CSV table of C-alpha atoms in Angstrom, one decimal:
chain,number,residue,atom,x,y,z
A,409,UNK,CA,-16.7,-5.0,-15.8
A,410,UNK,CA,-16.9,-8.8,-15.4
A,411,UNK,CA,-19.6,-11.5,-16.3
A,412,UNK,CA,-19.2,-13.2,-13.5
A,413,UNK,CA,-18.2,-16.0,-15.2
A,414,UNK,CA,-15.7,-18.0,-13.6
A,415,UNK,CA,-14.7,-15.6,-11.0
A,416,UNK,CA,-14.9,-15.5,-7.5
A,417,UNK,CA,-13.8,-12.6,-5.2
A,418,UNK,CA,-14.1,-13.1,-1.4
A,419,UNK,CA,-13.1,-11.0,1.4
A,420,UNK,CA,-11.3,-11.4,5.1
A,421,UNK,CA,-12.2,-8.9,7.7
A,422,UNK,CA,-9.5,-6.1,8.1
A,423,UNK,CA,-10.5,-4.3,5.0
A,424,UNK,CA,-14.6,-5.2,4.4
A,425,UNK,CA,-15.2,-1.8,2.7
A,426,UNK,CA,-12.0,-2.4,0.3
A,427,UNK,CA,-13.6,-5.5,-0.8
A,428,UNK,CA,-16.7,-3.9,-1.6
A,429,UNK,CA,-15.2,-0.8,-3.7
A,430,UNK,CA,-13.2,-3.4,-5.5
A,431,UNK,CA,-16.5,-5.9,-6.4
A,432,UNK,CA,-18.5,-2.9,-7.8
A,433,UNK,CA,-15.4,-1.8,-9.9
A,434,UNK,CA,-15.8,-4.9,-11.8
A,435,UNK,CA,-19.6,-5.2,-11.6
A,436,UNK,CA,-19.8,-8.4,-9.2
A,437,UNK,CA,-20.9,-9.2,-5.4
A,438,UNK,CA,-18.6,-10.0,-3.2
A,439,UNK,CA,-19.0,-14.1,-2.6
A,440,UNK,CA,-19.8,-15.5,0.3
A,441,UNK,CA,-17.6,-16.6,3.2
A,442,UNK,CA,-17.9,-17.1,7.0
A,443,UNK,CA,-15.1,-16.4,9.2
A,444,UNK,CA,-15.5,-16.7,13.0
A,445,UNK,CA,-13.4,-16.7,16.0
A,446,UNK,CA,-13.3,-19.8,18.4
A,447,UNK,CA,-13.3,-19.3,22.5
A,448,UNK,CA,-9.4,-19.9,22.4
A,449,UNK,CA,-8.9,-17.6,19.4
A,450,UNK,CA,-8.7,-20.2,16.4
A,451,UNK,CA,-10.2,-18.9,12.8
A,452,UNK,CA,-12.8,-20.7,11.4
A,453,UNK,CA,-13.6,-20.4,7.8
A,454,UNK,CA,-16.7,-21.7,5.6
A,455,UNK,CA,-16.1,-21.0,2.2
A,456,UNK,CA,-20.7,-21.0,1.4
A,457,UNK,CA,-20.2,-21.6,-2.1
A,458,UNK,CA,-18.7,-23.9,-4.9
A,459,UNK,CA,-15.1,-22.1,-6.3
A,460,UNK,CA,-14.5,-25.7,-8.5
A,461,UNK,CA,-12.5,-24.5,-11.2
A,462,UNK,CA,-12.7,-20.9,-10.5
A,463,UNK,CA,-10.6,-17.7,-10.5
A,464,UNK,CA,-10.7,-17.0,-7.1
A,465,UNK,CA,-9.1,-13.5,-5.2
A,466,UNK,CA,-9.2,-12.7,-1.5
A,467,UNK,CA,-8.6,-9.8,-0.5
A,468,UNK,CA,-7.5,-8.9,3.2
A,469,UNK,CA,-4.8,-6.4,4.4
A,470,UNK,CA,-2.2,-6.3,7.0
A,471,UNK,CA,-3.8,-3.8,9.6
A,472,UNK,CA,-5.0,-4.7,13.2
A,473,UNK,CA,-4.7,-7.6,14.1
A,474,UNK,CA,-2.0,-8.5,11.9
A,475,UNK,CA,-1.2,-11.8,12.8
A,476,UNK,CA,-5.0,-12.8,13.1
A,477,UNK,CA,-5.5,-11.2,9.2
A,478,UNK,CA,-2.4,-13.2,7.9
A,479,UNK,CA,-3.5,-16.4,9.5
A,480,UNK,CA,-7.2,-15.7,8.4
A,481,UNK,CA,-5.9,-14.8,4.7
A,482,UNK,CA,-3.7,-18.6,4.4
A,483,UNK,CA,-6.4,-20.7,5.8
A,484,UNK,CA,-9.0,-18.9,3.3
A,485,UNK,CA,-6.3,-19.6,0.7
A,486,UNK,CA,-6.2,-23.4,1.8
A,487,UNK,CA,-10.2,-23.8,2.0
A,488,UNK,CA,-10.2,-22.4,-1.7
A,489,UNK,CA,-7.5,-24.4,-2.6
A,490,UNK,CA,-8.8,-27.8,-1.7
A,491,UNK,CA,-12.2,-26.8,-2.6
A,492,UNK,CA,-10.6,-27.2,-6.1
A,493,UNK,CA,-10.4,-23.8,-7.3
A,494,UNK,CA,-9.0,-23.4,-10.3
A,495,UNK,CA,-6.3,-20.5,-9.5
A,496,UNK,CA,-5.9,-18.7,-6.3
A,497,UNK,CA,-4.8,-15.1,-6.1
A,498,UNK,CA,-4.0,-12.9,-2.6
A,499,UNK,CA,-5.1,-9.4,-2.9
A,500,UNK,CA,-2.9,-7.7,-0.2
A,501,UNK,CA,-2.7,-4.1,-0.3
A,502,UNK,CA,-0.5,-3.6,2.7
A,503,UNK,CA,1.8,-6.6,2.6
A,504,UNK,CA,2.4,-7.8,6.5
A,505,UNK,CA,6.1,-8.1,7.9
A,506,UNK,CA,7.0,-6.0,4.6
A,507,UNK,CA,9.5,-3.8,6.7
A,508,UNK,CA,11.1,-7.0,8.1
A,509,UNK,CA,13.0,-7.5,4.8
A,510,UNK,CA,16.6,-8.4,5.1
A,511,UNK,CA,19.1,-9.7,7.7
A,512,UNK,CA,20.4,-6.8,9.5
A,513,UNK,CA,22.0,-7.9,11.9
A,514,UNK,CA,22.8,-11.8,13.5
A,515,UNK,CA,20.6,-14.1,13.9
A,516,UNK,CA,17.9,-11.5,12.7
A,517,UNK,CA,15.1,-13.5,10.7
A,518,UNK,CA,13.9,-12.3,7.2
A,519,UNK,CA,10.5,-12.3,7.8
A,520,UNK,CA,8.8,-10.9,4.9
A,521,UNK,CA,9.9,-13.5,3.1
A,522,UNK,CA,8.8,-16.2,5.7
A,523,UNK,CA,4.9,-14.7,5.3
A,524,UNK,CA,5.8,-15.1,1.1
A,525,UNK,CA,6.4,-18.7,2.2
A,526,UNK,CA,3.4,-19.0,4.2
A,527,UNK,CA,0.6,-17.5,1.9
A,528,UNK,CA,2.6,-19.7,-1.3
A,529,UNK,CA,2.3,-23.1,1.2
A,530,UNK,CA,-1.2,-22.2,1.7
A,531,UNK,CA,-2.1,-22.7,-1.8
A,532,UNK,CA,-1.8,-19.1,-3.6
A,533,UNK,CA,-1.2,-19.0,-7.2
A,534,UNK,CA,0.0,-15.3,-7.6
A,535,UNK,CA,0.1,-12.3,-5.1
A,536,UNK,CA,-1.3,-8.7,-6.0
A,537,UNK,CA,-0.1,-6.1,-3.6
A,538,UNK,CA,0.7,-2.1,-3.1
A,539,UNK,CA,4.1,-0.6,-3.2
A,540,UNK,CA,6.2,-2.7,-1.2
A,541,UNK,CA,8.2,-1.6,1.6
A,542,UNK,CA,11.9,-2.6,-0.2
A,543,UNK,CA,12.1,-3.4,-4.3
A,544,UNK,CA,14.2,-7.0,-3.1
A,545,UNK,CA,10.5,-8.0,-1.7
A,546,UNK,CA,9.2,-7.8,-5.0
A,547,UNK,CA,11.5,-11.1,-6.3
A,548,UNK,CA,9.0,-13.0,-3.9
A,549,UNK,CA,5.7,-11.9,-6.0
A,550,UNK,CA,3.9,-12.2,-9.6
A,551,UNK,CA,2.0,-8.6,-9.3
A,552,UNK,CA,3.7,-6.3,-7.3
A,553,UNK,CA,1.5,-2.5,-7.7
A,554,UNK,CA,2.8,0.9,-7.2
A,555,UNK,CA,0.5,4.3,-6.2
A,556,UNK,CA,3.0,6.5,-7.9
A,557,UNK,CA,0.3,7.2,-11.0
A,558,UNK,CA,-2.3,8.2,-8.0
A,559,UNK,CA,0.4,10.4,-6.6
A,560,UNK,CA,1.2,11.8,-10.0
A,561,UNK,CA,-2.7,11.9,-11.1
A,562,UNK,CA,-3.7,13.8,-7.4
A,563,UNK,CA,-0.3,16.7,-8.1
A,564,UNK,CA,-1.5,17.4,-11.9
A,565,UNK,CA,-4.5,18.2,-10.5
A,566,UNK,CA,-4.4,19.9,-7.6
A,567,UNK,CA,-0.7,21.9,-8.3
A,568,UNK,CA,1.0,24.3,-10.1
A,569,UNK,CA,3.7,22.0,-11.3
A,570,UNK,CA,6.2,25.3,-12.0
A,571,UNK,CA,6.0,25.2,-8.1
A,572,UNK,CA,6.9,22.1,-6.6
A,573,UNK,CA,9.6,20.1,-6.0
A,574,UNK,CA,9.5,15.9,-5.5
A,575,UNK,CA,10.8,15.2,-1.7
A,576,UNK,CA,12.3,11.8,-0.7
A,577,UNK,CA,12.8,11.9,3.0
A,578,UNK,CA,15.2,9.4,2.9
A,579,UNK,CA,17.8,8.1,0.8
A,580,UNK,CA,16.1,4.6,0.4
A,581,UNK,CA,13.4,6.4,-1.4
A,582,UNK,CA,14.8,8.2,-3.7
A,583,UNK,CA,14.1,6.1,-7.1
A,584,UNK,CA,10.5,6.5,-6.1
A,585,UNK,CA,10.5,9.7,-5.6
A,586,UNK,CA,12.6,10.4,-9.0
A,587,UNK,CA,10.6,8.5,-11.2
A,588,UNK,CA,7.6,10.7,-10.0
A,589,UNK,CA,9.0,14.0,-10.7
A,590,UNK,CA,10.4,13.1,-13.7
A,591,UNK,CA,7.2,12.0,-15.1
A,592,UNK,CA,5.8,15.8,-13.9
A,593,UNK,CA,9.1,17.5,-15.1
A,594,UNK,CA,9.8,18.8,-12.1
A,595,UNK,CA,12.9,19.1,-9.7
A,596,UNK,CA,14.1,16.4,-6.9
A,597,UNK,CA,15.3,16.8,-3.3
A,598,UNK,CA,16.0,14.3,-0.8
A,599,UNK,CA,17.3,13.9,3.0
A,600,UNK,CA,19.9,12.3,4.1
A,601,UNK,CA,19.1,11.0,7.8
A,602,UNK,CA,20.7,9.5,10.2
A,603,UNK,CA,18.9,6.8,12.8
A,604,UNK,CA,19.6,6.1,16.7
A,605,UNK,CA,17.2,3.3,16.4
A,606,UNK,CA,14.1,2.3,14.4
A,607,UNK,CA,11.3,4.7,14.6
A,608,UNK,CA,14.3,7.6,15.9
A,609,UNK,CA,15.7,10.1,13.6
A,610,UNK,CA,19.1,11.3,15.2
A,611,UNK,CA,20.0,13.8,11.9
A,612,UNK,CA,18.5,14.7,8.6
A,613,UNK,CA,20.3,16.8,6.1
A,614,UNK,CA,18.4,18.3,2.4
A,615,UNK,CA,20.4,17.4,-0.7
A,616,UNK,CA,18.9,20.0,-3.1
A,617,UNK,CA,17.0,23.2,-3.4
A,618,UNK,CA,13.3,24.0,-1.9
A,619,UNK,CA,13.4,27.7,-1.2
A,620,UNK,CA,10.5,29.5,-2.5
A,621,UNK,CA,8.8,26.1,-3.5
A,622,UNK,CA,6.1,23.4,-2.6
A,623,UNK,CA,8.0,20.8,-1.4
A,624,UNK,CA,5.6,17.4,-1.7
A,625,UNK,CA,7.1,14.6,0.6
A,626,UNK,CA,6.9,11.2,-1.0
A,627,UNK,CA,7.5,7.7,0.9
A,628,UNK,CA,5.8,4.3,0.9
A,629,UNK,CA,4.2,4.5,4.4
A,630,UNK,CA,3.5,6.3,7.5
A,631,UNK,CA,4.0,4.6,10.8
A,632,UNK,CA,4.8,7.1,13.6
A,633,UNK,CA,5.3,10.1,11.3
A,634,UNK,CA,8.5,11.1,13.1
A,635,UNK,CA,10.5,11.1,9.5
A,636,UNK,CA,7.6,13.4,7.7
A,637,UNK,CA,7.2,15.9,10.5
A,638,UNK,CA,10.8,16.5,11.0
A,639,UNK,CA,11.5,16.8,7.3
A,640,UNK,CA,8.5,18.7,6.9
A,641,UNK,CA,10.0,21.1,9.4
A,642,UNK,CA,13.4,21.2,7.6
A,643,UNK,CA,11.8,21.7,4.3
A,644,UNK,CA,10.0,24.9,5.7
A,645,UNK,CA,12.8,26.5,7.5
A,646,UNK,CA,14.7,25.8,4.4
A,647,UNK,CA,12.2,28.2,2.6
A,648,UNK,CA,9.3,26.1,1.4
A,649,UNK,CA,6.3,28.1,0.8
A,650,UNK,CA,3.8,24.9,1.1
A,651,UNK,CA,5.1,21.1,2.7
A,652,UNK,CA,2.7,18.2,1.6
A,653,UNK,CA,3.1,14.5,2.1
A,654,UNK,CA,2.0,11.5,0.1
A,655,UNK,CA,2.1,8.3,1.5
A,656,UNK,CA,0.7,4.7,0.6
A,657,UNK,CA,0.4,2.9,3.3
A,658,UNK,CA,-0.8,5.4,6.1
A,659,UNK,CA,-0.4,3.2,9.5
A,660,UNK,CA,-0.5,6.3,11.5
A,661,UNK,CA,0.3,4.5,15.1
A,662,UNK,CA,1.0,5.8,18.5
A,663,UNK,CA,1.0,9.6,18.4
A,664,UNK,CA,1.4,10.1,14.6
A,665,UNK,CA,-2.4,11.5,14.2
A,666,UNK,CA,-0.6,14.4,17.1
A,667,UNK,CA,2.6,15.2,15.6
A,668,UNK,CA,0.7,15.5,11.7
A,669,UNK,CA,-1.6,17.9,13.3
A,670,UNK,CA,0.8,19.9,15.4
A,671,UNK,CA,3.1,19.4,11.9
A,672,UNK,CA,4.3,22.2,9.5
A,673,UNK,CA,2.6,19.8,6.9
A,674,UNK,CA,-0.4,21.2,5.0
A,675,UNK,CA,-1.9,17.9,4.1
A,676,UNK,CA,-1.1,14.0,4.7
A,677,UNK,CA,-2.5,12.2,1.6
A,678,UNK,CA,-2.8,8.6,2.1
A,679,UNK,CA,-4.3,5.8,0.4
A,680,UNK,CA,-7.1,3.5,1.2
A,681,UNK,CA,-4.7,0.4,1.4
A,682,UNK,CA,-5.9,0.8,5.3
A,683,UNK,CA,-8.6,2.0,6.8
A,684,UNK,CA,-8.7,5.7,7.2
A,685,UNK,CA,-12.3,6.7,8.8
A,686,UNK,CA,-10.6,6.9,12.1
A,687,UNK,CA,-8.1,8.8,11.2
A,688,UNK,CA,-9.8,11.2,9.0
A,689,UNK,CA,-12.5,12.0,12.3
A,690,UNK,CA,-9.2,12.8,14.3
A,691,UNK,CA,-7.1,14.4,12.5
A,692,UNK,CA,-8.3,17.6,9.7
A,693,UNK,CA,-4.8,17.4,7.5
A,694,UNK,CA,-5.4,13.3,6.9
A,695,UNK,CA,-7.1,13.4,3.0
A,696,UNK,CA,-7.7,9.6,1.7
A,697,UNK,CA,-7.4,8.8,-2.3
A,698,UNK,CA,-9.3,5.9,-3.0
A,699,UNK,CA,-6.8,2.9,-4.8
A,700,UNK,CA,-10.1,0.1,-4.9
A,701,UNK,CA,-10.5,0.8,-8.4
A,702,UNK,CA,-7.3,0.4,-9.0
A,703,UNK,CA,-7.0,-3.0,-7.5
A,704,UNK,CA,-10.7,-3.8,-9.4
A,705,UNK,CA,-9.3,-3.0,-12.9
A,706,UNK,CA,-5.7,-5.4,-11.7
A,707,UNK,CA,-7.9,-8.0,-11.1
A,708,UNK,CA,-10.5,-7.4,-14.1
A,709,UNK,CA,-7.2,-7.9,-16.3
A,710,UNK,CA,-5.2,-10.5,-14.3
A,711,UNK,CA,-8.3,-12.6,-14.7
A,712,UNK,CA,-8.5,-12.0,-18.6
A,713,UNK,CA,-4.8,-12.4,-19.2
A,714,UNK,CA,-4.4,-8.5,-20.1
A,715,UNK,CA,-1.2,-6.5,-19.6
A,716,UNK,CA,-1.1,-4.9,-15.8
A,717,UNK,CA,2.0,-2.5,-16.3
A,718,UNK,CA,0.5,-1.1,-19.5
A,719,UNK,CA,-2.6,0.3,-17.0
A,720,UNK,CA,0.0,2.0,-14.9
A,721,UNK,CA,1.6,3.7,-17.6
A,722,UNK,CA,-1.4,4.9,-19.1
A,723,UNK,CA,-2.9,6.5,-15.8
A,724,UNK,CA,-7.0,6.0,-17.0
A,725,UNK,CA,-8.4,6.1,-13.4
């Protein structure tokens, strides 16, 4: 818990209730800040109170309005800046633009690290944010976090680990998934799948054995689901008793809340990096794991110069 001293933690409007799990983590109200919407749609921000020579975090995410929460996020990151707060830091659980990381094609921009450039211009000293989409995105930030020890924390605790077996649904996935069932000690599958277009699986084919296991998907986020259902459905026929899913980021757009429920998935376990109230009310298999303390106890030691990676190794939450 912090004194207070020196410390300033504000928050945008796409993730309020976030914010406020994050202040009581480390024992201080969230400060105050007044962001409003002109006529035309311009921000406004009033920063209501002095951050001279303070350690200042703002915490927004990149859900909704995406465009309106990354523009609201660098201009509270400028008002700070020339307020003459002492060091600036982005909380961003859900890193906007993260999938649009790498030239794929001509004339294709790279646009993840264009937002980097944006919030950095603005006047942000470091960025703290959640499993990012593609580990080259990570070269553009100080503090990049990973939910693997709440993955590994929520299957010792609810599994028989003699059962399951770690799932990557795609190749691109498979160090994270590896590095989570070898801290369990328990087996690894993955698919190898084949894509029409973004968002269309053509083919997937299982590297690995499942039969008479429970198979636990792993992946960094949800969008449309398509990839989860369909492996979840070639996981079963391949003989898994039980087919679970763990995701960070759980977007959950379109018809994704349909195709979970009408899924051979037991349970979609997300993270609060996004709002999840909706989601939970519509769909029964949606179960949220809380990652505010999480980001509370990052920032408690960021702001007293304490090792980060050591709390991720050592799983106290």
């Amino acid at each position: 818990m912090l004194n207070g001293s020196g410390i300033k933690i504000f928050s945008g409007t796409s993730h309020p209730e976030l914010a406020e799990i994050i202040a009581r983590r480390i024992g201080l109200p969230l400060s105050k800040a007044e962001v409003t919407r002109s006529g035309i749609g311009e921000t406004n921000v009033t920063i209501a109170e002095s951050v001279r020579e303070d350690d200042v975090y703002i915490i927004n995410t990149g859900c909704g309005a995406v465009n309106t929460a990354l523009m609201e996020l660098c201009i509270m990151i400028h008002a700070c800046k020339i307020a003459s707060a002492k060091r600036i830091t982005a909380v961003i659980p859900l890193f906007p633009y993260a999938r649009q990381d790498k030239k794929d094609k001509s004339r294709a921009p790279i646009t993840a690290k264009l937002v980097a450039n944006m919030i950095q211009k603005s006047g942000c000293d470091h960025v703290i944010t959640m499993d990012l989409h593609a580990s080259q995105i990570q070269g553009f930030f100080d503090v990049p976090l990973y939910a693997e020890p709440s993955a590994i924390l929520y299957i010792r605790t609810h599994f028989d680990l003699g059962d399951v077996v770690i799932v990557s649904p795609d190749a691109g996935g498979a160090k994270r998934a590896t590095s989570i069932a070898d801290r369990l000690g328990v087996d690894f599958a993955l698919f190898h799948k084949e894509r029409k277009k973004a968002n269309e699986v053509s083919r997937m084919v299982l590297v690995g054995h499942v039969k008479d296991k429970v198979a636990i998907l792993v992946d960094d986020m949800a969008d449309t689901c398509g990839t989860l259902c369909l492996a979840a459905s070639h996981l079963s026929e391949a003989g898994a008793t039980k087919v679970f899913a763990f995701v960070t980021h759980g977007i959950l757009s379109g018809n994704a809340l349909k195709a979970v429920e009408e899924s051979s998935l037991e349970k979609l376990i997300v993270t609060n990096t996004l709002p999840q109230h909706e989601n939970q009310a519509a769909c029964k298999k949606i179960e949220v794991i809380d990652i505010g303390k999480v980001l509370g106890e990052v920032i408690r030691r960021s702001h007293y110069g304490e090792s980060v990676s050591k709390l991720f190794h050592e799983v106290p939450y």
